[in-house]
Amino acid sequence: MKALILAGGMGTRLRPLTFSTPKPLLPLLDRPMVMHIIDSLPEEVDTVVLAVSYMKDQLESFFRQHDCGRRIVLVNEEEPLGTGGAIRNVRQHLDDTFFCFNGDIISSLDLRDLLAFHRRHGGIGTLSLWQVPDPSAFGVVGMDGERIIDFQEKPAPGTAISDLINAGVYVFQPELLDHIPSGVVSLERKVFPSILDRGLHGYRFQGYWVDCGTPESYLRAQSELLEHGRSMDRARKREAKVIGLNYLDRTDLNGCVIGPHVCALPGSSISEGSTVERSVLMEGAKVGRGCRVKDCLLGPGAQVADGEAVQGRVLAFLQP
Ligand code: GDD
Ligand code: MG
């Protein structure tokens, strides 16, 4: 069986991090975002097709260097074709029922259950669904039982037909390809509304679900993973205090207070008198002395200068 991962978006909401790293390769604890998806695939998936465009060379080099235990096929779009166009562009690889993923989703969804549900219900496809208080930033479905009878992509606030959203993980029949016109096409805006009469079903699940596309949701995804058993402490500490669940991998902590929900990757460091809460320090990121850091994403090599207080910021390495 094949799985398709849509991984060609530009990650604009995570700039400046996505100026140097494509979103699917941004680290979430111990591995890049996209590897959380690949590692969750059922065994029967032997081939992963990645629809890429933005920064495809970095993705290519990552998959050349990492053996994921499955055949990996990268298919490039010269110009981004949209989520629907991207699926059509890989059609030569899709000859049977396939999984399809937005490349920025972290969830507790059981893919075997989703597939079994799809096989039981038949039809052209099954969307996983998640309930949220404010659905306006997502695709929203109208349901009749387990059948999707309406689809609205990013409805204006107050106009959503339900609080059930498209969770961005699908199972499709290859017949879907007959309904995607050529060119730049949105799966959500153009294709879904046109296939409602072909048997499109919705599968609800419980647990956790996060679209990691914004700094705030990226940190939420990290918190979910930490709360679900992915914490680790391999920090080098000198008089440092660690609070709550964190992922600390060969980071240097000196006379600081860290946690909860901090990820600090190899080569990062935090100096005396600083506190760091609910943040990411990617490789080599440095927090100086007497700093306050909260809800921040520090890219590889990024620095917070002595005495600075930063909250809710995304910081990248600045060329001196
Ligand atoms: N190959 C390719 N080409 N991939 C693309 C393109 C493209 O032109 N455009 C977007 N993608 C990829 C992105 O990299 C991402 O993995 C996925 O498609 C979804 O794009 P986002 O930009 O993250 O969309 P969104 O988060 O605003 O909305 C989507 O996800 C929501 C759930 O998280 C929609 O599918 C919504 O309906 C859904 O609720
Ligand atoms: Mg997204």
CSV table of C-alpha atoms and ligand atoms in Angstrom, one decimal:
chain,number,residue,atom,x,y,z
A,1,MET,CA,0.0,0.0,0.0
A,2,LYS,CA,1.1,3.6,-0.6
A,3,ALA,CA,1.0,6.7,1.4
A,4,LEU,CA,1.1,10.2,-0.1
A,5,ILE,CA,2.4,13.1,2.0
A,6,LEU,CA,1.7,16.6,0.8
A,7,ALA,CA,4.9,18.4,1.7
A,8,GLY,CA,5.3,21.2,-0.8
A,9,GLY,CA,3.8,24.2,1.1
A,10,MET,CA,6.0,27.2,1.9
A,11,GLY,CA,5.4,27.2,5.6
A,12,THR,CA,4.9,30.9,5.6
A,13,ARG,CA,3.5,31.1,9.1
A,14,LEU,CA,6.7,29.6,10.5
A,15,ARG,CA,9.1,32.1,9.0
A,16,PRO,CA,11.9,32.9,9.5
A,17,LEU,CA,12.5,29.2,10.4
A,18,THR,CA,11.1,28.0,7.0
A,19,PHE,CA,13.5,30.3,5.1
A,20,SER,CA,16.2,27.8,5.8
A,21,THR,CA,14.3,24.5,6.5
A,22,PRO,CA,11.2,23.2,4.8
A,23,LYS,CA,8.3,22.8,7.3
A,24,PRO,CA,8.3,18.9,7.1
A,25,LEU,CA,11.9,18.8,8.3
A,26,LEU,CA,11.5,21.1,11.3
A,27,PRO,CA,12.3,19.1,14.4
A,28,LEU,CA,9.5,18.0,16.8
A,29,LEU,CA,11.5,16.6,19.8
A,30,ASP,CA,13.6,13.8,18.4
A,31,ARG,CA,12.7,13.8,14.7
A,32,PRO,CA,11.5,16.0,11.9
A,33,MET,CA,7.8,16.6,11.7
A,34,VAL,CA,7.3,14.4,8.6
A,35,MET,CA,9.0,11.4,10.3
A,36,HIS,CA,6.3,11.4,13.0
A,37,ILE,CA,3.9,10.6,10.1
A,38,ILE,CA,6.1,8.1,8.4
A,39,ASP,CA,6.8,6.2,11.7
A,40,SER,CA,3.1,5.9,12.4
A,41,LEU,CA,2.2,4.2,9.1
A,42,PRO,CA,0.9,0.6,9.3
A,43,GLU,CA,3.3,-2.1,8.2
A,44,GLU,CA,1.4,-2.7,5.0
A,45,VAL,CA,2.5,0.7,3.7
A,46,ASP,CA,5.7,-0.1,1.8
A,47,THR,CA,6.0,3.1,-0.3
A,48,VAL,CA,5.8,6.7,0.8
A,49,VAL,CA,5.3,9.3,-2.0
A,50,LEU,CA,6.2,12.8,-1.0
A,51,ALA,CA,4.7,15.6,-3.1
A,52,VAL,CA,7.4,18.3,-2.8
A,53,SER,CA,8.2,21.7,-4.2
A,54,TYR,CA,9.5,24.3,-1.8
A,55,MET,CA,13.1,23.5,-0.7
A,56,LYS,CA,12.9,20.1,-2.3
A,57,ASP,CA,16.7,19.7,-2.4
A,58,GLN,CA,16.8,19.6,1.4
A,59,LEU,CA,14.1,17.0,1.5
A,60,GLU,CA,15.9,14.9,-1.1
A,61,SER,CA,19.1,15.0,0.8
A,62,PHE,CA,17.4,14.2,4.1
A,63,PHE,CA,15.8,11.0,2.6
A,64,ARG,CA,19.1,10.1,0.9
A,65,GLN,CA,20.8,10.1,4.3
A,66,HIS,CA,18.0,8.5,6.4
A,67,ASP,CA,16.8,5.0,5.9
A,68,CYS,CA,13.1,5.1,6.8
A,69,GLY,CA,12.5,1.4,6.3
A,70,ARG,CA,10.3,2.1,3.3
A,71,ARG,CA,10.6,3.0,-0.3
A,72,ILE,CA,10.6,6.8,-0.5
A,73,VAL,CA,9.6,8.5,-3.8
A,74,LEU,CA,9.9,12.3,-4.1
A,75,VAL,CA,7.8,13.9,-6.8
A,76,ASN,CA,8.6,17.6,-7.6
A,77,GLU,CA,6.3,20.4,-8.7
A,78,GLU,CA,8.1,23.1,-10.6
A,79,GLU,CA,5.5,25.5,-9.4
A,80,PRO,CA,3.3,24.5,-6.4
A,81,LEU,CA,0.1,22.9,-7.8
A,82,GLY,CA,-2.0,23.3,-4.7
A,83,THR,CA,-3.1,20.3,-2.6
A,84,GLY,CA,-5.3,18.8,-5.3
A,85,GLY,CA,-2.8,19.5,-8.1
A,86,ALA,CA,-0.1,17.8,-6.0
A,87,ILE,CA,-2.2,14.6,-5.8
A,88,ARG,CA,-2.8,14.6,-9.6
A,89,ASN,CA,0.9,15.2,-10.2
A,90,VAL,CA,1.8,11.9,-8.5
A,91,ARG,CA,-1.0,9.9,-10.2
A,92,GLN,CA,1.4,7.4,-11.9
A,93,HIS,CA,2.2,6.1,-8.4
A,94,LEU,CA,-1.4,5.7,-7.2
A,95,ASP,CA,-3.1,2.5,-8.4
A,96,ASP,CA,-4.9,1.3,-5.3
A,97,THR,CA,-6.5,2.6,-2.1
A,98,PHE,CA,-4.0,5.0,-0.6
A,99,PHE,CA,-3.4,7.1,2.5
A,100,CYS,CA,-2.9,10.8,2.1
A,101,PHE,CA,-1.6,13.3,4.7
A,102,ASN,CA,-1.1,17.0,5.1
A,103,GLY,CA,2.6,17.0,6.1
A,104,ASP,CA,2.2,19.1,9.2
A,105,ILE,CA,-0.2,17.0,11.3
A,106,ILE,CA,0.6,15.4,14.7
A,107,SER,CA,-2.1,13.2,16.1
A,108,SER,CA,-3.1,10.1,18.0
A,109,LEU,CA,-5.2,8.9,15.1
A,110,ASP,CA,-5.1,5.1,14.6
A,111,LEU,CA,-4.4,4.7,10.9
A,112,ARG,CA,-5.5,1.0,10.9
A,113,ASP,CA,-8.9,2.0,12.3
A,114,LEU,CA,-9.2,4.7,9.7
A,115,LEU,CA,-8.4,2.2,6.9
A,116,ALA,CA,-10.8,-0.4,8.3
A,117,PHE,CA,-13.6,2.3,8.5
A,118,HIS,CA,-12.9,3.3,4.9
A,119,ARG,CA,-13.1,-0.3,3.7
A,120,ARG,CA,-16.3,-0.9,5.7
A,121,HIS,CA,-18.1,2.2,4.3
A,122,GLY,CA,-16.8,2.1,0.7
A,123,GLY,CA,-17.0,5.3,-1.4
A,124,ILE,CA,-14.4,7.5,-2.9
A,125,GLY,CA,-12.7,8.6,0.3
A,126,THR,CA,-12.7,9.0,4.0
A,127,LEU,CA,-11.6,12.1,5.9
A,128,SER,CA,-10.5,12.0,9.5
A,129,LEU,CA,-12.4,14.5,11.5
A,130,TRP,CA,-11.5,16.5,14.7
A,131,GLN,CA,-13.7,18.6,16.9
A,132,VAL,CA,-12.6,22.2,17.7
A,133,PRO,CA,-14.2,25.2,19.4
A,134,ASP,CA,-13.3,27.6,16.5
A,135,PRO,CA,-13.2,25.9,13.1
A,136,SER,CA,-12.7,29.1,11.0
A,137,ALA,CA,-9.0,28.3,10.3
A,138,PHE,CA,-9.8,24.9,8.9
A,139,GLY,CA,-11.9,22.9,6.5
A,140,VAL,CA,-15.3,22.3,8.0
A,141,VAL,CA,-17.7,19.4,7.2
A,142,GLY,CA,-21.5,19.0,7.3
A,143,MET,CA,-22.5,15.4,8.2
A,144,ASP,CA,-25.4,13.1,7.7
A,145,GLY,CA,-24.5,10.2,9.9
A,146,GLU,CA,-21.1,9.2,8.8
A,147,ARG,CA,-21.5,10.7,5.3
A,148,ILE,CA,-20.0,14.1,4.5
A,149,ILE,CA,-22.7,16.2,2.7
A,150,ASP,CA,-21.1,19.6,2.8
A,151,PHE,CA,-17.5,21.0,2.9
A,152,GLN,CA,-16.5,24.6,3.6
A,153,GLU,CA,-12.8,25.6,3.5
A,154,LYS,CA,-11.9,28.2,6.1
A,155,PRO,CA,-15.4,29.7,6.6
A,156,ALA,CA,-15.6,33.3,7.8
A,157,PRO,CA,-16.0,33.4,11.6
A,158,GLY,CA,-19.5,32.7,12.7
A,159,THR,CA,-20.5,31.0,9.4
A,160,ALA,CA,-19.2,27.5,10.0
A,161,ILE,CA,-21.8,24.7,9.5
A,162,SER,CA,-20.4,22.6,12.3
A,163,ASP,CA,-17.4,22.3,14.7
A,164,LEU,CA,-16.0,19.2,13.0
A,165,ILE,CA,-12.9,19.9,10.9
A,166,ASN,CA,-10.9,18.1,8.3
A,167,ALA,CA,-8.0,16.7,10.2
A,168,GLY,CA,-5.8,16.4,7.1
A,169,VAL,CA,-5.4,12.6,7.1
A,170,TYR,CA,-7.3,10.8,4.4
A,171,VAL,CA,-7.9,7.4,2.7
A,172,PHE,CA,-8.8,7.7,-1.0
A,173,GLN,CA,-9.6,5.4,-3.9
A,174,PRO,CA,-7.6,6.1,-7.1
A,175,GLU,CA,-11.0,7.2,-8.6
A,176,LEU,CA,-10.4,10.5,-6.9
A,177,LEU,CA,-7.9,11.3,-9.6
A,178,ASP,CA,-10.7,11.5,-12.2
A,179,HIS,CA,-12.1,14.5,-10.3
A,180,ILE,CA,-9.0,16.6,-10.1
A,181,PRO,CA,-8.6,19.0,-13.1
A,182,SER,CA,-5.1,19.8,-14.3
A,183,GLY,CA,-3.2,22.9,-13.1
A,184,VAL,CA,-3.3,24.5,-9.7
A,185,VAL,CA,-6.1,23.0,-7.8
A,186,SER,CA,-7.2,23.1,-4.1
A,187,LEU,CA,-8.3,19.7,-2.9
A,188,GLU,CA,-10.4,21.3,-0.2
A,189,ARG,CA,-12.0,24.2,-2.2
A,190,LYS,CA,-12.5,22.6,-5.5
A,191,VAL,CA,-12.4,18.8,-5.3
A,192,PHE,CA,-14.2,18.0,-2.1
A,193,PRO,CA,-17.3,19.9,-2.9
A,194,SER,CA,-17.4,18.2,-6.3
A,195,ILE,CA,-17.3,14.6,-5.0
A,196,LEU,CA,-19.8,14.7,-2.2
A,197,ASP,CA,-22.1,12.4,-4.2
A,198,ARG,CA,-19.3,9.8,-4.7
A,199,GLY,CA,-19.4,8.6,-1.1
A,200,LEU,CA,-17.2,10.7,1.0
A,201,HIS,CA,-17.2,9.7,4.7
A,202,GLY,CA,-16.0,11.2,7.9
A,203,TYR,CA,-14.1,9.3,10.7
A,204,ARG,CA,-14.1,11.0,14.1
A,205,PHE,CA,-11.4,10.1,16.6
A,206,GLN,CA,-10.4,11.1,20.2
A,207,GLY,CA,-7.0,11.8,21.8
A,208,TYR,CA,-4.9,14.6,20.4
A,209,TRP,CA,-4.6,16.4,17.1
A,210,VAL,CA,-2.5,19.4,16.1
A,211,ASP,CA,-1.7,21.2,12.8
A,212,CYS,CA,1.8,22.4,13.5
A,213,GLY,CA,1.6,25.3,10.9
A,214,THR,CA,1.9,28.2,13.3
A,215,PRO,CA,4.4,29.0,16.1
A,216,GLU,CA,1.7,28.6,18.7
A,217,SER,CA,0.4,25.2,17.3
A,218,TYR,CA,4.0,24.0,16.9
A,219,LEU,CA,4.5,24.4,20.6
A,220,ARG,CA,1.1,22.8,21.3
A,221,ALA,CA,2.2,19.8,19.3
A,222,GLN,CA,5.4,19.6,21.3
A,223,SER,CA,3.4,19.8,24.6
A,224,GLU,CA,1.1,17.0,23.4
A,225,LEU,CA,4.1,14.7,22.5
A,226,LEU,CA,5.7,15.4,25.9
A,227,GLU,CA,2.5,14.7,27.7
A,228,HIS,CA,2.2,11.4,25.8
A,229,GLY,CA,5.4,9.9,26.9
A,230,ARG,CA,8.1,11.4,24.7
A,231,SER,CA,10.0,13.3,27.4
A,232,MET,CA,13.7,12.7,27.9
A,233,ASP,CA,16.6,14.2,30.0
A,234,ARG,CA,20.1,13.9,28.7
A,235,ALA,CA,21.1,17.4,29.6
A,236,ARG,CA,24.5,18.4,31.0
A,237,LYS,CA,23.6,20.3,34.1
A,238,ARG,CA,25.4,22.5,36.5
A,239,GLU,CA,23.2,23.8,39.3
A,240,ALA,CA,20.2,23.9,37.0
A,241,LYS,CA,16.6,23.3,37.9
A,242,VAL,CA,14.4,21.3,35.6
A,243,ILE,CA,10.6,21.5,36.0
A,244,GLY,CA,8.0,19.1,34.5
A,245,LEU,CA,8.2,17.2,31.3
A,246,ASN,CA,10.9,18.2,28.7
A,247,TYR,CA,13.0,16.8,25.9
A,248,LEU,CA,16.6,17.7,26.7
A,249,ASP,CA,19.2,16.1,24.4
A,250,ARG,CA,22.9,17.0,25.1
A,251,THR,CA,22.2,20.6,26.0
A,252,ASP,CA,24.2,22.6,28.5
A,253,LEU,CA,22.3,24.0,31.4
A,254,ASN,CA,24.1,26.3,33.8
A,255,GLY,CA,22.5,27.9,36.8
A,256,CYS,CA,19.2,28.2,35.0
A,257,VAL,CA,15.6,27.2,35.5
A,258,ILE,CA,14.0,25.2,32.6
A,259,GLY,CA,10.6,23.7,31.9
A,260,PRO,CA,8.0,22.6,31.6
A,261,HIS,CA,7.6,21.7,28.0
A,262,VAL,CA,11.0,22.7,26.7
A,263,CYS,CA,12.8,20.9,23.9
A,264,ALA,CA,16.6,21.6,23.8
A,265,LEU,CA,18.6,19.9,21.1
A,266,PRO,CA,22.3,19.0,20.9
A,267,GLY,CA,24.7,21.9,21.1
A,268,SER,CA,22.1,24.3,22.6
A,269,SER,CA,22.8,26.1,25.9
A,270,ILE,CA,21.2,28.2,28.6
A,271,SER,CA,23.3,30.4,30.9
A,272,GLU,CA,23.1,31.5,34.5
A,273,GLY,CA,20.1,33.2,35.9
A,274,SER,CA,17.8,32.5,32.9
A,275,THR,CA,14.4,30.9,32.8
A,276,VAL,CA,13.1,29.0,29.8
A,277,GLU,CA,9.5,27.8,29.5
A,278,ARG,CA,7.5,26.1,26.8
A,279,SER,CA,10.0,26.7,24.0
A,280,VAL,CA,12.3,25.0,21.5
A,281,LEU,CA,16.0,25.5,21.3
A,282,MET,CA,17.1,23.8,18.0
A,283,GLU,CA,20.7,22.7,17.4
A,284,GLY,CA,23.2,25.2,18.8
A,285,ALA,CA,20.6,27.8,19.9
A,286,LYS,CA,21.9,29.8,22.9
A,287,VAL,CA,20.2,31.7,25.7
A,288,GLY,CA,22.5,34.1,27.5
A,289,ARG,CA,22.6,35.2,31.1
A,290,GLY,CA,19.6,36.5,33.0
A,291,CYS,CA,17.1,36.0,30.2
A,292,ARG,CA,13.4,35.2,30.3
A,293,VAL,CA,12.2,33.0,27.4
A,294,LYS,CA,8.6,31.8,27.0
A,295,ASP,CA,6.6,30.3,24.2
A,296,CYS,CA,9.5,30.8,21.7
A,297,LEU,CA,11.0,28.9,18.8
A,298,LEU,CA,14.7,29.4,18.5
A,299,GLY,CA,16.0,28.1,15.2
A,300,PRO,CA,19.4,26.4,14.7
A,301,GLY,CA,22.1,28.7,16.1
A,302,ALA,CA,19.7,31.4,17.2
A,303,GLN,CA,20.7,33.5,20.2
A,304,VAL,CA,18.9,35.4,23.0
A,305,ALA,CA,21.3,38.1,24.3
A,306,ASP,CA,22.1,38.6,28.0
A,307,GLY,CA,19.3,40.1,29.9
A,308,GLU,CA,16.6,39.9,27.2
A,309,ALA,CA,13.0,38.9,27.8
A,310,VAL,CA,11.2,37.3,24.9
A,311,GLN,CA,7.8,35.8,24.6
A,312,GLY,CA,5.9,34.2,21.7
A,313,ARG,CA,8.8,34.9,19.2
A,314,VAL,CA,10.3,32.9,16.4
A,315,LEU,CA,14.0,33.6,16.2
A,316,ALA,CA,16.5,32.4,13.6
A,317,PHE,CA,20.3,32.7,13.4
A,318,LEU,CA,21.3,36.1,12.3
A,319,GLN,CA,24.5,36.5,10.1
A,320,PRO,CA,26.9,38.7,12.1
B,1,GDD,N1,3.0,19.4,-2.9
B,1,GDD,C1,2.3,20.4,-2.4
B,1,GDD,N2,2.0,21.4,-3.3
B,1,GDD,N3,2.0,20.5,-1.1
B,1,GDD,C2,1.3,21.5,-0.7
B,1,GDD,C3,0.9,22.6,-1.5
B,1,GDD,C4,1.3,22.5,-2.9
B,1,GDD,O1,1.0,23.4,-3.7
B,1,GDD,N4,0.2,23.5,-0.8
B,1,GDD,C5,0.1,23.0,0.5
B,1,GDD,N5,0.8,21.8,0.5
B,1,GDD,C6,0.9,21.0,1.7
B,1,GDD,C7,1.5,21.7,2.9
B,1,GDD,O2,2.9,21.5,2.9
B,1,GDD,C8,0.8,21.0,4.1
B,1,GDD,O3,1.5,19.8,4.4
B,1,GDD,C9,-0.5,20.5,3.5
B,1,GDD,O4,-0.4,20.6,2.1
B,1,GDD,C10,-1.7,21.4,3.9
B,1,GDD,O5,-1.3,22.8,3.6
B,1,GDD,P1,-1.4,23.9,4.8
B,1,GDD,O6,-1.0,25.2,4.1
B,1,GDD,O7,-0.8,23.4,6.0
B,1,GDD,O8,-3.0,24.0,4.9
B,1,GDD,P2,-3.9,24.5,6.1
B,1,GDD,O9,-3.3,24.0,7.4
B,1,GDD,O10,-4.1,25.9,6.0
B,1,GDD,O11,-5.3,23.7,5.9
B,1,GDD,C11,-5.3,22.4,5.6
B,1,GDD,O12,-5.2,21.6,6.8
B,1,GDD,C12,-6.2,21.7,7.7
B,1,GDD,C13,-5.9,20.8,8.9
B,1,GDD,O13,-4.7,21.0,9.4
B,1,GDD,C14,-6.7,22.0,4.9
B,1,GDD,O14,-6.6,20.7,4.5
B,1,GDD,C15,-7.8,22.2,5.9
B,1,GDD,O15,-9.0,21.7,5.3
B,1,GDD,C16,-7.6,21.3,7.1
B,1,GDD,O16,-8.6,21.5,8.1
B,2,MG,MG,-1.5,23.1,8.0
